[in-house]
Amino acid sequence: MSDNVKINVNGLQIESEPNKLLIEACEDSGIHIPRFCWHKRLDPVGMCRMCLVEVDTPRGKMLVPSCTTEVSDEMVVDTESEIVKKAQEGVLEFLLINHPLDCPICDKAGECPLQDQTMAYGPGESRFVEEKRHFEKPIPISEIILLDRERCILCARCTRFSDEISGDPLIEFIQRGNKTEVNTFPNEPFKSYFSGNTVQICPVGALTSTSYRFKARPWDLKSTRSTCNGCSMGCSIELNSSQNKMLRILGVDNEHTNQGWLCDRGRYNFEYLNSDQRIKAPLKKTESDREETTLQDVYGDLSKIIEDRSNKITFLLGSNLTNEEFTSFNEFSNQLGNNDNSIYLNEDLLFKGFFDENIENAKIEDLNKSDAIIIWAEDLKETLPILYLRVRQAVKNGVKLVVFGHTNSTLADISDVYYSGETVSNNFEIVKDISKLKEIKEHIKDKNVTAILGKASPSQSDKSIEKLFTYLKDNSNLRLLNAFNGGNSFGAFQTLGSVKGNREFSSEISKETTDLLFVVGADPVGKSIFSSNIKNIINEIPTVVALDLFMHETSELADYIVPTSSTLGEKEGTFTNIEFRTSRIDKLIPSPGQALSDWEFISGLSNFCKFEGMSESLTDLNNKSFDSFDLDTKPTFDNLDKPRNLDGIINTSIPKIITTDESIEFSDTFFVGKKLYGDKVTERHSKSISLLGSSQFIEGNETTFEKFKLNSGKCILVQENIEITVSCKINPSLPDGLIFFPKNRRNINKLDFSKNIQILPSHSMEVLNVN
Amino acid sequence: MSWDEKLIKQAKKIVKLYPQKRSALGPLLHLAQSKDGYISDDSVSVISELVGITEVQVKSVSTFYSMYKQEPTGKYLLSVCKSISCEINNSNSIIDIVKDFTGLNNNETDEEGLFTFEAVECIGACGGAPAIQVNYETVEGLSTENTLNLCEWLKNETPDLVVADELQNQFGGTKSFDWAIADNSGTTGSVPGFQTLNTTKDKK
């Protein structure tokens, strides 16, 4: 490590790492330099000139932009001199020449860097009397983002973000000089999974999102810090509400996980909380219909079944619950005298994972520190979007990337090695001898390697990942991230002790083994690839209780439906992410109607059944969840609420996952996977993103489509009485003869993938316009 | 792709010249301009595919440089210099004459597609100010009379090709350099080239 340098800022001695940017060094020492274009997570450009400071140079004092100047030893800097003040006034005066003063109707007003800095550093009076530049007021640049070019101050934060960070530069500067504007290419909208971040980092109100526009003033917002439970990245978020309605989610800069970024689904999938379709009171199935009932009645009816000890009770839990709730179900299941194996997790792609004392579990930041990254998992961009950004960041820093096909084709462009059809077969087996693959050996042999391994497709056998894992473990210094992507699945693995998935549920459960089934926050009938099987099972089980937010294909089949709170902003708890970092989930708004947290329901039910020894409060459950962990600082509420632990606490407890070894019979011609946007019930009820996951398509390469004679760009999928017209998207990274089905898209999720699907060319000459 | 095979072949040849594909962007935009006389959105899509960047990035570069035309120009592109040397030498009246004659404002093209007028920054002919370019062929030492003559000649004769030397002899005055373009396709040429005095003698 090289020595720190000492610099003098405004007469104060400060220390900084060498090669740090002056603006950052000052920021770290508590000296704020105003800025618009500079952002900690983006490369500096020095475009706005707001961060000019006076630096002593051999040629005398000079104004330099502190965002592009690196600190050097004995540097003397003045950030508040008369000249600096004059420069700042000048820059602001220039910026305000064309910036409309429509703050009273601007969504940014109140949290606007331009407004704030004009107050703090501006000239105070305007000399500008001419006409300002005019553009058409907000133009939509995508379904969820609007752009007001008049307000834009051309800081290039949004364009740099989309180029450097998310890698989909669909917005750019057009024209130059006085005519410069940010825009998209005609008919090529800013369709990025990460576009919401540009709204958050925009220093003026130029970029706004449809979901928050004109909804509230920032000073009226209530806010709290929480954790996103959309996938297992556990991004830190800030929830904003006004008048008990959730209005906005912002990314919080957590160095270890999301570094301030969020995917658009995480950011905008909250409007369902305010939906009037939420279930508000418990419902009970009658002969013809459903009727409202009371919680007491539900408890009464259920306790009768529970008290008969000969009845067997099974749980199917969604992975979006908090750790405390998983613990609560575990306690309850133990009270029933069940063995460990009565709890199933609503996940299709569970495999044993690579967890034991000898395997070093990677941290997300290890990606940056390793020599190479090996990926073989479900499509990271679609299922763990922020992990995808972290991989991109690592590659940008020079880390080598080796990707095994066929799911992560979006990473093919930036990878050093991409193993496609010749190496990886269509049912996801490595067909060559791994030890003879030159390319991978060169990157991993005796080096620090971080691997992201998971099941790429349900058709992949556990053995094929194990083969790669064993090879990596024997040949490199391996650290590993197990790629399970469903919400709090890592929390479930740890708190439930042992976990099984949908595959096991559909093969083990029947009316012989279960008399009462709890389906909690899960829609396997609508979403699982085992849906038809699970539907039959649920239909034949005598009593089914659904705890959920909405009516959907699974809750509709239930005999009792209990409304529950959403993990997003309606309950407290903890969340454990992919690197076993546990962080806080916080409550901001009340639940609608009689909705209650799942643990409250279980607690009430066990009181009714007079169970003893159950945890009585959330704090008890929280303590119990982490009781057995061998840690100095356990992730309890007390500890997590301490300022130094806001980013979460890493733990090392090793989970256990039980899977059946039998592999699923899958055709070699297709594989299924999730897209970021889908047809989930919460997405359907979030207005601004509800249409983003509406297109139905299949993917394949040109040869494959020719083989099926699908040259028209449209085809019909036929299975028994289902007939779906979908478009054919060409994905050149897929091997010959393999077709991808996005299983979370409407109608496509109705297909039973264990049976034969016919793909026919579309007869209709009329080509529908589907975006 | 809206480019024919021959053009694509030529484009691919250009791309190969550079270690990084996107470095070929400038020459490819010239190629696009030589095809249509301007950079069409179709061409932008083709180029974005050829160099592996997004369409808006191509658009961003092509709109940044004013000599990449965003709209079709007329048969004759009249670029009158408005920079300091020419302005001292009365370029304002030259501009007025061209404007009056064509009835066009800056960056406009007439309905017949004959003339496009633009007042431009320095075209490097300060020694022979005031100067004008017709399809990037420079005429120096203009007088107001000759400017009008030039415009009328273009309108009446409508020559398919304009050549700097000929224009200079006919309408020009004091000359500073020997201007010429190696390839005579004018505004649609792939590179507006300039050669120094006395090097263009063999030109037709």
CSV table of N, CA and C in Angstrom, one decimal, chain B residues 73-76 109-116:
chain,number,residue,atom,x,y,z
B,73,THR,N,-29.5,17.7,-49.4
B,73,THR,CA,-29.1,19.1,-49.8
B,73,THR,C,-29.6,19.3,-51.2
B,74,GLY,N,-29.6,20.5,-51.7
B,74,GLY,CA,-30.0,20.7,-53.1
B,74,GLY,C,-28.8,20.3,-54.0
B,75,LYS,N,-29.0,20.5,-55.3
B,75,LYS,CA,-28.0,20.1,-56.2
B,75,LYS,C,-26.7,20.9,-55.9
B,76,TYR,N,-26.8,22.1,-55.6
B,76,TYR,CA,-25.7,23.0,-55.2
B,76,TYR,C,-25.8,23.4,-53.8
B,109,THR,N,-33.2,24.5,-48.0
B,109,THR,CA,-33.1,24.0,-49.3
B,109,THR,C,-34.3,24.5,-50.1
B,110,ASP,N,-34.2,24.9,-51.3
B,110,ASP,CA,-35.4,25.4,-52.0
B,110,ASP,C,-36.2,24.2,-52.5
B,111,GLU,N,-37.4,24.5,-53.0
B,111,GLU,CA,-38.4,23.4,-53.3
B,111,GLU,C,-38.0,22.6,-54.5
B,112,GLU,N,-37.3,23.2,-55.4
B,112,GLU,CA,-36.8,22.4,-56.6
B,112,GLU,C,-35.7,21.6,-56.3
B,113,GLY,N,-35.1,21.8,-55.1
B,113,GLY,CA,-33.9,21.0,-54.8
B,113,GLY,C,-32.7,21.4,-55.5
B,114,LEU,N,-32.6,22.7,-55.9
B,114,LEU,CA,-31.5,23.2,-56.6
B,114,LEU,C,-30.4,23.7,-55.7
B,115,PHE,N,-30.8,24.6,-54.8
B,115,PHE,CA,-29.8,25.3,-53.9
B,115,PHE,C,-30.1,24.9,-52.5
B,116,THR,N,-29.0,24.8,-51.7
B,116,THR,CA,-29.0,24.8,-50.3
B,116,THR,C,-28.1,25.9,-49.9
